[in-house]
Amino acid sequence: MSDMTHPKDERTLVVIKPDGVQRSLMGEIIGRYEAVGLKLVGMKMLVPTAEHIEAHYTLDPNWRRVTGEKTIKSYKDKGMTPPSEDPLEITAKILTNLKKYMTSGPVVAMAWEGAHAVKIVRKITGGTEPLTSDVGTIRGDYVLDSYQMADTDNRAVRNLIHASGSVDEANAEIAHWFKPGELTDYRIIHEEILYDVNLDGILE
Ligand code: GDP
Ligand code: MG
C-alpha cells in the first residue's frame, strides 16, 4: 500500500455547479482534470439542499469574514463603493444567493486524487471571477460572468465549478459530500508513468 503522506495521495473536492451541468460542460470539465493525470476516486450527481450548501460554505468558521473582506477589497480596488462596509452583511447576501444557485438543479460532486491535487485543480479551474480568470483555465475559457453583473442582478456569480482551496478545506469538504464507502481506492495505469521512480516497467 502507498504511504498516505506522499503528495501523490492528496485529494480535493470538485463540484460542477448547476450552470456547468446545464451547459453540457461535464465531459469537458472532467476531461481537463483527467488529462493532467489526476484520478477520479468518487463521483455523484445530486440536487443539494440549502442546508447542505450553507454547511459546505461555512465548514471554515472564518469563511464569512474572509470572503466579506475579500469582496469589499475587490470593490475598492476597482474604484467602486461596496454595498456594505460590514463583511458579515456582505457574506450573508452572498450565501443566500449561493444557496439559490446551488440548489437550482443537479450538481456533480467529485473527489480527485493525485500529486498536489488541490493546487493543480485550482490552477486548471482558474480564478473565482470569470471576468478575470486566466485564458486556458476552465473559468476563463467557458464562462463570462462578473461580480458586477451578479451583484447588479442580486444573484451568485456563475463560475461553473467549486474547487477546494486548501488541503484542510479539501479533507473537510470531501467528508461533507461523501460517505467513506462512496470513495474508491484503485490503481490506474497513468500512475506507473507519473510516479514510478525507475520507469522500469515499459520495456519487455
Ligand atoms: P472559490 O473558492 O474560487 O469558489 O471562491 P471563494 O471560496 O472565495 O468564494 C466562494 C463563492 O462565493 C464564489 O464561488 C462566489 O460565488 C462567491 N464570492 C466570492 N467572492 C465574491 C465576491 O467578491 N463577490 C461576490 N458577489 N461573490 C463572491
Ligand atoms: Mg473557496
mmCIF file of N, CA and C and ligand atoms in Angstrom, residues 63 122 162-163 169, ligand 2:
data_model
loop_
_atom_site.group_PDB
_atom_site.id
_atom_site.type_symbol
_atom_site.label_atom_id
_atom_site.label_comp_id
_atom_site.label_asym_id
_atom_site.label_seq_id
_atom_site.Cartn_x
_atom_site.Cartn_y
_atom_site.Cartn_z
ATOM 1 N N TRP A 63 -14.785 31.656 7.005
ATOM 2 C CA TRP A 63 -15.198 31.941 5.622
ATOM 3 C C TRP A 63 -16.042 33.211 5.501
ATOM 4 N N ARG A 122 -6.992 23.844 -8.663
ATOM 5 C CA ARG A 122 -7.249 25.299 -8.628
ATOM 6 C C ARG A 122 -6.641 25.978 -9.853
ATOM 7 N N HIS A 162 -16.994 24.495 -8.188
ATOM 8 C CA HIS A 162 -16.364 24.729 -6.898
ATOM 9 C C HIS A 162 -15.152 23.815 -6.806
ATOM 10 N N ALA A 163 -14.042 24.329 -6.299
ATOM 11 C CA ALA A 163 -12.849 23.506 -6.053
ATOM 12 C C ALA A 163 -12.252 23.908 -4.712
ATOM 13 N N GLU A 169 -9.246 22.296 3.787
ATOM 14 C CA GLU A 169 -10.590 22.531 3.255
ATOM 15 C C GLU A 169 -11.041 21.305 2.457
HETATM 16 MG MG MG B 2 -13.424 28.611 -1.830
#
